[in-house]
Short mmCIF file of C-alpha atoms and ligand atoms in Angstrom, two decimals:
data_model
loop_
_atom_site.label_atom_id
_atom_site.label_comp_id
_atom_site.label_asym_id
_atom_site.label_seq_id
_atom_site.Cartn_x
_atom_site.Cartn_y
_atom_site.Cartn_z
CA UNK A 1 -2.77 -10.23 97.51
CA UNK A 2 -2.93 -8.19 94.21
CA UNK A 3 1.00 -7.90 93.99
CA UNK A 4 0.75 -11.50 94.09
CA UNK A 5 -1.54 -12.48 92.28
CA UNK A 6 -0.77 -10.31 89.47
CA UNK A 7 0.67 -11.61 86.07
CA UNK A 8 -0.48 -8.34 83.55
CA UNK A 9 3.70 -7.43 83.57
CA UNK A 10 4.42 -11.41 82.85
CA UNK A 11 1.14 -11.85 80.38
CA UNK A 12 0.99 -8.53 78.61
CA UNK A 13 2.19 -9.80 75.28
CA UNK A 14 -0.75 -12.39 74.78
CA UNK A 15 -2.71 -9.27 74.34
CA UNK A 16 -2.77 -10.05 70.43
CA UNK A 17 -3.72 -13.12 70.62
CA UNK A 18 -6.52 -12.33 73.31
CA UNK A 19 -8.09 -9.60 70.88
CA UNK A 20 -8.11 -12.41 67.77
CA UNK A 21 -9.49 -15.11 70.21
CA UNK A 22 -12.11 -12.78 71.85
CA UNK A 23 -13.41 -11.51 68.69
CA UNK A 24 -13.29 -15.28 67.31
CA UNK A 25 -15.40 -15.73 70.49
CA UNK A 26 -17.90 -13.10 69.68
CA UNK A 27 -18.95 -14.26 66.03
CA UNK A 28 -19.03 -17.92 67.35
CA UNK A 29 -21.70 -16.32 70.27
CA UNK A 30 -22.90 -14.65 67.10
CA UNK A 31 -23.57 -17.74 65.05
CA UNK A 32 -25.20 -19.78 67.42
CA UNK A 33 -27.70 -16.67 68.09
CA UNK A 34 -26.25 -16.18 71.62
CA UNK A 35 -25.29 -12.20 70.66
CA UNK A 36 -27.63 -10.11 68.13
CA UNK A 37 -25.76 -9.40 65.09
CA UNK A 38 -25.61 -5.69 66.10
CA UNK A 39 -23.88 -6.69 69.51
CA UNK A 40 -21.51 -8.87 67.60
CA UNK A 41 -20.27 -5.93 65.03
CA UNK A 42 -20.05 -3.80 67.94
CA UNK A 43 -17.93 -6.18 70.11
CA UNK A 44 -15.49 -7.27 67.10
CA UNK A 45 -15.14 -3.75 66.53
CA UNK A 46 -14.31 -2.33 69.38
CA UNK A 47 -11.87 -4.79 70.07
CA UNK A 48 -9.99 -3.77 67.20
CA UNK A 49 -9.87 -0.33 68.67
CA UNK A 50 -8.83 -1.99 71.61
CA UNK A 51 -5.82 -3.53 69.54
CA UNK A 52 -5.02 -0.29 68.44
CA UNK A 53 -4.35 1.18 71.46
CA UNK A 54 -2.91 -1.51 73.07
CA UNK A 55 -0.37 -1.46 70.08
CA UNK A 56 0.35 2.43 70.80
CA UNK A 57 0.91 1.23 74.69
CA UNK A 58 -1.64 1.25 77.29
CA UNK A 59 0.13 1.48 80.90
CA UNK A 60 -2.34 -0.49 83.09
CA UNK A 61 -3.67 0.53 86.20
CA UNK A 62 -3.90 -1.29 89.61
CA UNK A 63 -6.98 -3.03 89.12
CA UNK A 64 -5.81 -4.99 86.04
CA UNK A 65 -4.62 -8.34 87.02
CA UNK A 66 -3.84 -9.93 83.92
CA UNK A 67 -4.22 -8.97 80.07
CA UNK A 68 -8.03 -10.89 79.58
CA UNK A 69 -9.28 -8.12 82.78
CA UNK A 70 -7.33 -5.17 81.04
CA UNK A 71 -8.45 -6.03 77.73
CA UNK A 72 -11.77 -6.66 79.07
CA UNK A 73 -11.70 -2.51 80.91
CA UNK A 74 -10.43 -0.98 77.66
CA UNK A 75 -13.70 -2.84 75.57
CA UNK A 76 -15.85 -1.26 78.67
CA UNK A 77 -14.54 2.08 77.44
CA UNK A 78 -14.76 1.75 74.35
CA UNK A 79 -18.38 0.26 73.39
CA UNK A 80 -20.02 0.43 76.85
CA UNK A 81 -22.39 -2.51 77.60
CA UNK A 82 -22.14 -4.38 74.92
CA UNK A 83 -19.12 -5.69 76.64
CA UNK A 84 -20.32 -7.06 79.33
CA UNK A 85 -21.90 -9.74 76.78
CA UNK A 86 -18.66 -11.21 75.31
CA UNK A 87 -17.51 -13.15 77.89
CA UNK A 88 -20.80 -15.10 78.24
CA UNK A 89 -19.81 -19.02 78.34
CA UNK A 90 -16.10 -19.10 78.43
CA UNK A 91 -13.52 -18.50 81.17
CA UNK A 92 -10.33 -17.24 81.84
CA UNK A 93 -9.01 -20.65 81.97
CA UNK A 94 -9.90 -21.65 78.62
CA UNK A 95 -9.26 -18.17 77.03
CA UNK A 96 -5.47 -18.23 78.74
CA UNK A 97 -4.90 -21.65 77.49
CA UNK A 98 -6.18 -20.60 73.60
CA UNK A 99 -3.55 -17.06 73.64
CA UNK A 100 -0.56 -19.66 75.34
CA UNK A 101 -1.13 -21.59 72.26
CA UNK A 102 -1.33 -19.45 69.95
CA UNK A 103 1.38 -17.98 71.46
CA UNK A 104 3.70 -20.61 71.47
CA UNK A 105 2.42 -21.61 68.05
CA UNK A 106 4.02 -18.35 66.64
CA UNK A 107 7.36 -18.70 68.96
CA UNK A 108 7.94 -21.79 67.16
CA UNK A 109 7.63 -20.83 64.14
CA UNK A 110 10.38 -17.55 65.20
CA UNK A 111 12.86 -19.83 66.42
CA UNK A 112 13.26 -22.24 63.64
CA UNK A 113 13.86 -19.39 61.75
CA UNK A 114 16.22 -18.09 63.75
CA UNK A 115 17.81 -21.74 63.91
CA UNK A 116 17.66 -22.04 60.25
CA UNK A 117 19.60 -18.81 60.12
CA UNK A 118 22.40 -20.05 61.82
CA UNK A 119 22.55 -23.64 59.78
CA UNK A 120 22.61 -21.80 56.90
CA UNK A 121 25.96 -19.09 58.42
CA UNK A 122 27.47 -22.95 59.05
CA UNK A 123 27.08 -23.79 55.78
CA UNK A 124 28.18 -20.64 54.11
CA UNK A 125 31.52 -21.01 56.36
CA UNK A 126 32.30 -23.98 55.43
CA UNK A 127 33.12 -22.64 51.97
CA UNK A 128 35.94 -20.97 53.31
CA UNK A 129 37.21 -23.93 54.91
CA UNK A 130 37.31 -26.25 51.76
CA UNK A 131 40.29 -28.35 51.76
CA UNK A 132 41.04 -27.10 55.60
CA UNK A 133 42.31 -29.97 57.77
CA UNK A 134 42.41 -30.03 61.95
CA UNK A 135 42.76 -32.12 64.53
CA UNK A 136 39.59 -33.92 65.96
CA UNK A 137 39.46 -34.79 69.96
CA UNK A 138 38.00 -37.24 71.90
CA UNK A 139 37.95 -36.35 75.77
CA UNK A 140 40.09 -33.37 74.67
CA UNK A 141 43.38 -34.73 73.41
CA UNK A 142 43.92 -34.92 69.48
CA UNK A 143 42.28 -37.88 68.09
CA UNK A 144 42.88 -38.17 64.33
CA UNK A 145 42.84 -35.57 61.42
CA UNK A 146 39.09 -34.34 59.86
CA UNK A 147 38.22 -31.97 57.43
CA UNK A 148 37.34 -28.86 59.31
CA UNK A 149 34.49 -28.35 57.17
CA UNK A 150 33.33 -31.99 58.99
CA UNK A 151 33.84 -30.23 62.51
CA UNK A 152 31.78 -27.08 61.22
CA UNK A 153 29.14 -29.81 59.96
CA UNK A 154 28.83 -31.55 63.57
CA UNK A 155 27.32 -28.50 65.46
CA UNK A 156 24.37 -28.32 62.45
CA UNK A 157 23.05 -31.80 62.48
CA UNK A 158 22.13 -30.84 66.44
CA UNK A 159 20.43 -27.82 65.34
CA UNK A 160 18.29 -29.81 62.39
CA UNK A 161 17.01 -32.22 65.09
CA UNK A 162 16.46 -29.09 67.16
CA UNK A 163 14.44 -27.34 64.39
CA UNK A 164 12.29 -30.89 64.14
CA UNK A 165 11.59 -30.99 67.83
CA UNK A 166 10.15 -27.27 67.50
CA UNK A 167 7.59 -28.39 64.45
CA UNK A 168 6.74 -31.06 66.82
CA UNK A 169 5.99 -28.56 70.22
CA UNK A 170 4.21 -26.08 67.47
CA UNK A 171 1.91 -29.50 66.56
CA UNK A 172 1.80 -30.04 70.17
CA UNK A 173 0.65 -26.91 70.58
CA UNK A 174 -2.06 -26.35 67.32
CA UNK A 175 -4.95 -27.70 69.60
CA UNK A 176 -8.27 -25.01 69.96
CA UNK A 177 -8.75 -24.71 73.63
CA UNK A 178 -11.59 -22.26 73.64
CA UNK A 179 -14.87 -23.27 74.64
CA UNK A 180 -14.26 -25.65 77.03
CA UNK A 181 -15.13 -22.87 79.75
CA UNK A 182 -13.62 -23.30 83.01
CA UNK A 183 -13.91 -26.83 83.23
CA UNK A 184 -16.61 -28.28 82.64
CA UNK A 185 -17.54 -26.93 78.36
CA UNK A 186 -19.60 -24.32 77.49
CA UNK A 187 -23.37 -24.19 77.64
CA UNK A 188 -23.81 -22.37 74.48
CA UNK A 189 -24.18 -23.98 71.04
CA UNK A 190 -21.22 -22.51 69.96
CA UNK A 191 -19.33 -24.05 66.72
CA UNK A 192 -15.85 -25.47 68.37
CA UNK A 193 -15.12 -26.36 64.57
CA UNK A 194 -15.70 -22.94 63.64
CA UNK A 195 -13.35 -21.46 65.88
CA UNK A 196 -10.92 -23.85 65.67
CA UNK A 197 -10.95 -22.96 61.55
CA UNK A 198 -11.02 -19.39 62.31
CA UNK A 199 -8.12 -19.44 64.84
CA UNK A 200 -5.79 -22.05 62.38
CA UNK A 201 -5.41 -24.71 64.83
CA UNK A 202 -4.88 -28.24 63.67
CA UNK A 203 -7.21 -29.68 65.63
CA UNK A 204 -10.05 -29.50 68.84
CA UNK A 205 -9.12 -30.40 72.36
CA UNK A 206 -10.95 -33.11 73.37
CA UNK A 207 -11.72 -33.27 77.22
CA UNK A 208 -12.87 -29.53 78.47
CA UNK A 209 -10.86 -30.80 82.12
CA UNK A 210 -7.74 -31.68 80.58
CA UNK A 211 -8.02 -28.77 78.43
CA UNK A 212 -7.69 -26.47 81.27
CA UNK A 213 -5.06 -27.84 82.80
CA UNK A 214 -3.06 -29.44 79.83
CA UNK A 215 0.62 -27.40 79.75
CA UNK A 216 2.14 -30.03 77.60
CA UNK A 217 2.64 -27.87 74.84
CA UNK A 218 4.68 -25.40 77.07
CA UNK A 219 7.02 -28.37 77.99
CA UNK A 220 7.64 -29.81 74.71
CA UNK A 221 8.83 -26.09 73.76
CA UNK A 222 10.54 -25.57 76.98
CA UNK A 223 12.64 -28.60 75.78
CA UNK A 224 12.99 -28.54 72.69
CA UNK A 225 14.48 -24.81 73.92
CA UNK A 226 16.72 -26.35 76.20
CA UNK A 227 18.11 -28.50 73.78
CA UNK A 228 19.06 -25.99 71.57
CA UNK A 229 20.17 -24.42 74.58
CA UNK A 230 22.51 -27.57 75.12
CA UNK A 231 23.99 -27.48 71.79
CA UNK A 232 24.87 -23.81 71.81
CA UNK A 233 26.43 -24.72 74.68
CA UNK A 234 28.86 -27.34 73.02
CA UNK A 235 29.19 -25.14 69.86
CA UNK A 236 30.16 -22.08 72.25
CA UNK A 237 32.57 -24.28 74.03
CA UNK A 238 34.26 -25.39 70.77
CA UNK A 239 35.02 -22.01 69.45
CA UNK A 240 35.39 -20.21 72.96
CA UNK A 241 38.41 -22.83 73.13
CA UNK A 242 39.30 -22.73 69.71
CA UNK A 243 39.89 -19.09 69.92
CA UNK A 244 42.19 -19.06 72.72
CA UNK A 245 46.13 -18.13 72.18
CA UNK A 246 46.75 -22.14 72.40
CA UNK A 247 43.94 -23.19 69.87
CA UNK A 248 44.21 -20.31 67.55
CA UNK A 249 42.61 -21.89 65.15
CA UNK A 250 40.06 -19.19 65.20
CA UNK A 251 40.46 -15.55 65.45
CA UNK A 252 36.60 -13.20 66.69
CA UNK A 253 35.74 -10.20 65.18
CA UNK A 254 34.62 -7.06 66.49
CA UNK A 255 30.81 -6.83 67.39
CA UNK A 256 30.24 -9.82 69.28
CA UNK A 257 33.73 -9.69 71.05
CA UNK A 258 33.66 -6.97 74.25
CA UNK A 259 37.55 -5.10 75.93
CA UNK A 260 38.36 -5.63 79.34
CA UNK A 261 37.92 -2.38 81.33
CA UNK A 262 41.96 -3.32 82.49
CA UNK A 263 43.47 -5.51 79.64
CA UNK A 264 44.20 -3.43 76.37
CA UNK A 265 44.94 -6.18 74.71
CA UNK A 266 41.66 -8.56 75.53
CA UNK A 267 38.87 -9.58 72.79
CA UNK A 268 36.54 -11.51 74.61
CA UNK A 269 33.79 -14.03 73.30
CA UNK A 270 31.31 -12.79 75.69
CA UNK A 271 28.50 -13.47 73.23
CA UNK A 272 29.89 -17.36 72.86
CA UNK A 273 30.19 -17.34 77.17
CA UNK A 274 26.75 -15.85 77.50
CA UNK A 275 24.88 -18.61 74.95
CA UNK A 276 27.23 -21.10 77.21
CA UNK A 277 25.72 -19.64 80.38
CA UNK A 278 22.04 -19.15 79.05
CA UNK A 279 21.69 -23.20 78.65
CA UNK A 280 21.31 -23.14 82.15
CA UNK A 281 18.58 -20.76 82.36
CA UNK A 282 16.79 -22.75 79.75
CA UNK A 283 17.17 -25.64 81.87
CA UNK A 284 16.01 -24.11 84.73
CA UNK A 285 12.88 -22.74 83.10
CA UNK A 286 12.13 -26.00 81.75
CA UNK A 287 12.48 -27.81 85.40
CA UNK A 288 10.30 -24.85 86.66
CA UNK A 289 7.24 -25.48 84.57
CA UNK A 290 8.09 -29.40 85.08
CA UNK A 291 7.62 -29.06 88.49
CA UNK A 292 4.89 -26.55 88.69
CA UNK A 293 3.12 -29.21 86.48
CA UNK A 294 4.36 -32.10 89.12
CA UNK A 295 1.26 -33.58 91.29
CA UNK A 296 -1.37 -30.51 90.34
CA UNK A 297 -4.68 -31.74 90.67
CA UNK A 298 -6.67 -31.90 87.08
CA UNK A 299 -8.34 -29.07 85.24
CA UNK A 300 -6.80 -25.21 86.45
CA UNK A 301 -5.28 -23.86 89.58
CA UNK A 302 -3.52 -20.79 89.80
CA UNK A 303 -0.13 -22.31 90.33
CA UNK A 304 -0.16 -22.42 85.98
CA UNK A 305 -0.55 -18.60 86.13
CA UNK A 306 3.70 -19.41 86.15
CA UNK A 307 3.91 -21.37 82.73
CA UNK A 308 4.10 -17.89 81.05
CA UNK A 309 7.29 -16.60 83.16
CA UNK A 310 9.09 -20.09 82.21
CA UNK A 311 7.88 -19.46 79.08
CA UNK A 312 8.73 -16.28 77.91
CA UNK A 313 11.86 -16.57 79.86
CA UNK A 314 13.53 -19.00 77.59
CA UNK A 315 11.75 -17.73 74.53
CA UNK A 316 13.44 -14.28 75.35
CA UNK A 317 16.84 -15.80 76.33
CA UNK A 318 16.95 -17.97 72.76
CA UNK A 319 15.87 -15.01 70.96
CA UNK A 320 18.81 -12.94 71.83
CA UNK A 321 21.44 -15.69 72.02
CA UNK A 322 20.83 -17.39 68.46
CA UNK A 323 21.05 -14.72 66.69
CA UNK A 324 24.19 -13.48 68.61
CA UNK A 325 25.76 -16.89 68.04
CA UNK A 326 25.06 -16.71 64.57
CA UNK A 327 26.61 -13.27 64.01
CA UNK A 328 29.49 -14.57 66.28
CA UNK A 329 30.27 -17.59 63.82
CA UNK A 330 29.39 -14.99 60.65
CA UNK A 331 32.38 -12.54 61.68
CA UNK A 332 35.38 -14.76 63.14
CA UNK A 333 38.30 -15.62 60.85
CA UNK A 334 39.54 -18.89 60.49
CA UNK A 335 43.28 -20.01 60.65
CA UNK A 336 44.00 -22.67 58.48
CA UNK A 337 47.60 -22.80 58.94
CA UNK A 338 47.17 -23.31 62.99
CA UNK A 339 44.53 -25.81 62.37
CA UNK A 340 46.80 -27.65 60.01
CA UNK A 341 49.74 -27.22 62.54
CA UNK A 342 48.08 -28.77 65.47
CA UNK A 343 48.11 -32.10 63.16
CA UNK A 344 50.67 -34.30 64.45
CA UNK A 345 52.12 -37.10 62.90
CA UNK A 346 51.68 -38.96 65.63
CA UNK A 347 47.55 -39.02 64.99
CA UNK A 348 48.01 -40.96 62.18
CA UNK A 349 48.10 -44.05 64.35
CA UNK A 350 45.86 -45.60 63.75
CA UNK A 351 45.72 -44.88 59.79
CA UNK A 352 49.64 -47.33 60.24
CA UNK A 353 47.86 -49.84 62.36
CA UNK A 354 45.12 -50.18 59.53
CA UNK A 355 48.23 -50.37 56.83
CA UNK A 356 49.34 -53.31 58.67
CA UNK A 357 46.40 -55.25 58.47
CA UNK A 358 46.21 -53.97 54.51
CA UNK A 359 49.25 -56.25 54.77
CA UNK A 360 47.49 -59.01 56.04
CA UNK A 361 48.23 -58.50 59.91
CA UNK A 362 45.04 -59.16 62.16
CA UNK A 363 44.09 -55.76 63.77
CA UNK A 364 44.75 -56.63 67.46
CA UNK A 365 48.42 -57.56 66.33
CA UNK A 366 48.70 -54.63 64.37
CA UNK A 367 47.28 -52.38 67.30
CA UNK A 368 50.02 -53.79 69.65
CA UNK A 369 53.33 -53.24 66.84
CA UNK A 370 51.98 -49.52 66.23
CA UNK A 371 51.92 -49.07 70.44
CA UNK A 372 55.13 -49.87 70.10
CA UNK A 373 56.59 -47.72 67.70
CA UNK A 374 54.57 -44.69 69.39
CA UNK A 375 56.31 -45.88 72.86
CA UNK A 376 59.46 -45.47 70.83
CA UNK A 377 58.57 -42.45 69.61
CA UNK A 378 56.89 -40.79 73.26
CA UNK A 379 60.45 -41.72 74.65
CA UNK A 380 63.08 -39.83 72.19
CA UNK A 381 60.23 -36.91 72.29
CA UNK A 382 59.78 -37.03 68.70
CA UNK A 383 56.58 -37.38 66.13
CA UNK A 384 55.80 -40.93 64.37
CA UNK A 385 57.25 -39.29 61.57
CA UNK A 386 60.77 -38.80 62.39
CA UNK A 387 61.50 -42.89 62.82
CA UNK A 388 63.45 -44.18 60.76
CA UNK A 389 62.12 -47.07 58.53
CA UNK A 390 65.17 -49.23 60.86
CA UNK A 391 62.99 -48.64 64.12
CA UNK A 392 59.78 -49.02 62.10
CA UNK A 393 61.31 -52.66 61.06
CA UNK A 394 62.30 -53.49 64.64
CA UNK A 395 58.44 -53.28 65.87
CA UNK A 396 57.26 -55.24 63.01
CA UNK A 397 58.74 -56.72 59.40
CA UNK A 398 55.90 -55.89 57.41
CA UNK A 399 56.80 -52.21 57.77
CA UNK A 400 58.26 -50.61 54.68
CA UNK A 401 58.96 -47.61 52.65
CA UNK A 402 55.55 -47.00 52.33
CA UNK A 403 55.00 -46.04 55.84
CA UNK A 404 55.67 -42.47 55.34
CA UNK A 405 52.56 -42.28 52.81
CA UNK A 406 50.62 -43.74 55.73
CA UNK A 407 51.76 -40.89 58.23
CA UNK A 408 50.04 -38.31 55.92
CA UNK A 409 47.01 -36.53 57.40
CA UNK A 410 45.58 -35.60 53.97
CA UNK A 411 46.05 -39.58 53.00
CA UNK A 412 44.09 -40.01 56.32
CA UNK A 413 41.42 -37.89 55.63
CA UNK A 414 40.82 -38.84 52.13
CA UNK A 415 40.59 -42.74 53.33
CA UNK A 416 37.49 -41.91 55.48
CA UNK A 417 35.06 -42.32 52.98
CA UNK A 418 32.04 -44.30 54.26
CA UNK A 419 29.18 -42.30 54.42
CA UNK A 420 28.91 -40.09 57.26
CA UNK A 421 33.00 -39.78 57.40
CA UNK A 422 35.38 -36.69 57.10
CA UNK A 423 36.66 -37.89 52.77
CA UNK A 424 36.32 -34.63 50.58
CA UNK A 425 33.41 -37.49 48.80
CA UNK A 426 31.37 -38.32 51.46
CA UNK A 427 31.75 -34.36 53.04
CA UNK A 428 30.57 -33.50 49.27
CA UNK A 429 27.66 -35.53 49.87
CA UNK A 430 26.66 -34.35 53.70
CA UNK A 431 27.06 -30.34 52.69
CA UNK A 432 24.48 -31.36 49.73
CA UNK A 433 22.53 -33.01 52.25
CA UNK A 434 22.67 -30.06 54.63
CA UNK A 435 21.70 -27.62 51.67
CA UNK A 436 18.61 -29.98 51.02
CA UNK A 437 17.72 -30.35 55.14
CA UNK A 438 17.76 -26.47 55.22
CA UNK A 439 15.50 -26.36 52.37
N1 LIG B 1 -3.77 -14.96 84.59
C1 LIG B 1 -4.29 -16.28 84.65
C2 LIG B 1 -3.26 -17.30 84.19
O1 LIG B 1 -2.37 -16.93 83.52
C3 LIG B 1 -5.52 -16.39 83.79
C4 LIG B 1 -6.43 -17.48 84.23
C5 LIG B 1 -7.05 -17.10 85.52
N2 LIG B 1 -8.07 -18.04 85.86
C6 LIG B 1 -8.68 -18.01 87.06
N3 LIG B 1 -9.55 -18.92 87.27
N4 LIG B 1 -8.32 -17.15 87.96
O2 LIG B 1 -3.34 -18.45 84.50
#
């Protein structure tokens, strides 16, 4: 029973949270004339002893289940009976709830940093890919020619969304727990107000039953995580492909890149593969608490004792893997000249079709005389640009000299310029707009 039931190697790290809380605890008991003044110094003092050691390393013994009972022995040892008084009128159900908070609260507020740090190693690459062009893809096969700074630009849009879903799971989150007891409120005129001002949440739960049992905040961060989680995964994918012999559009350094123990000649994104892989943990810690949460009864049982494993889990895994992304992206060179390479003539399809209709042609009819020419052109195995202006003629009359200007990818590019599109304008405008976002 007390292997099971314990969580102090899972809950350990709320211990600094616990301290603040329990000493918030004891001047609240304080005010409302529940502890003598003398009691109260002694308490909030001895818990900061308590911190102290804790911060040197305390290795628990058998008897401490979880952090609130070890932090509860080591303020026995300290200031003796005094002790015994602090945890008059609250629970371990509200105090676990107040550190989870605060907790996650402070998580947040760590991993929109670390976000942020990657947005802004986007944005400083994309300096050195002004005026580089590549192919874009839709389901995999080359679409039409962007600015690569544009492709750079698509993986930190995801991560600004990302960064607003955390501030939203950190408000989620900024709600004071503490004295709603075990279930039912305290019975002490303690000042709810007064802790809530002293422990910096936003605002005061409302219902002492819901309070309890209320994991919502763990769930909008366990989301919010596995969205990040998702995009990494995407952005991992991108370069992971990207870098391969047949991309080569991008080349890894050294310190995120590992050897193969039989290939001399292997640099291997590991660090992209494992940010891939880790999206699935995410998900899976986020399905864990979902389901934990799934049909409980109201107010505590036990079964939320597992919130902190999901938890900490996919805090742990996001810690390691932005940052490691980020240095990944901070290192790698770019190839221009491959980028450029992979352009084909034969991309600039649709940038004919639209010179067509700038001819007057409706699109649809333009759409079909363009399929023909790239029939034409699939069947002698050569790009758009290689037609003559004869065979151009023969799928429609409207085609003249000026096709070739149309078959340029830089023409291409620059024509894209409605807001939100790949021109060196409108990409002028979103990397001002990403400097602003980022703040
Ligand atoms: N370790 C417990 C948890 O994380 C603390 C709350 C225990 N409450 C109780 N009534 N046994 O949920």
């Amino acid at each position: 029973m007390d292997a099971l039931n314990r969580s102090i190697g899972i809950d350990f790290r709320l211990w600094p949270h616990d301290v603040r809380l329990s000493q918030a605890w004891a001047e609240a008991l304080g005010d409302a004339g529940v502890l003598s003044p003398e009691d109260c110094r002694t308490i909030v003092r001895g818990l900061d002893v308590v911190a102290e050691r804790l911060g040197r390393g305390v290795a628990p013994i058998a008897s401490d289940e979880d952090i609130h009972t070890l932090i509860d022995r080591l303020l026995h040892e300290e200031i003796g009976e005094p002790a015994s008084r602090l945890h008059t009128g609250r629970s371990r159900n509200d105090q676990v709830a107040t550190a989870s908070r605060l907790w996650a609260m402070e998580c947040a507020d760590a991993m929109i940093g670390a976000a942020a740090a990657l947005q802004a190693t986007m944005l400083e690459r994309c300096a050195d890919l002004d005026g580089a062009i590549m192919p874009s893809y839709t389901h995999l096969q080359r679409a039409q020619p962007v600015a690569a700074a544009h492709w750079l630009l698509s993986h930190f849009w995801p991560l600004q969304r990302d960064r607003q879903r955390l501030i939203a799971a950190r408000q989620s989150a900024s709600a004071l727990a503490l004295g709603a007891g075990a279930v039912a409120g305290s019975a002490f005129p303690v000042s709810r107000e007064r802790l809530r001002a002293a422990l910096g949440f936003e605002r005061i739960s409302e219902n002492s039953i819901d309070t309890v049992g209320d994991r919502d905040f763990i769930a909008d961060l366990l989301y919010a995580f596995a969205m990040i989680g998702i995009h990494l995964s995407r952005f991992a994918e991108d370069l992971i492909m990207y870098g391969s012999s047949e991309f080569g559009f991008v080349r890894f350094g050294h310190t995120y890149t590992t050897g193969s123990s039989m290939m001399p000649q292997k640099r291997n994104p590991d660090a992209l593969e494992l940010a891939r892989g880790s999206g699935a943990r995410l998900l899976g810690d986020l399905t864990s608490l979902l389901v934990t949460l799934k049909g409980l009864p109201s107010s505590y049982s036990k079964d939320l004792q597992d919130d902190k494993r999901a938890l900490f889990d996919a805090a742990d895994t996001l810690m390691l893997v932005l940052p490691a992304v980020r240095g990944t992206l901070a290192e790698l060179t770019f190839n221009r000249e491959r980028m450029r390479a992979a352009v084909s003539s034969t991309m600039m399809a649709t940038d004919l079709a639209d010179y067509l209709v700038r001819k007057g042609l409706p699109f649809r009819e333009a759409h079909a005389a363009v399929g023909r020419i790239v029939r034409a052109a699939d069947e002698r195995s050569v790009e758009l640009h290689e037609l003559s202006l004869d065979e151009f003629r023969k799928s429609h009359s409207l085609f003249d000299s000026g096709v070739y200007d149309a078959l340029s990818a830089e023409g291409s590019v620059a024509r894209r310029g409605a807001y939100g599109g790949t021109a060196p304008d409108a990409l002028r405008v979103q990397l001002e707009n990403a400097r602003k976002a980022l703040g």
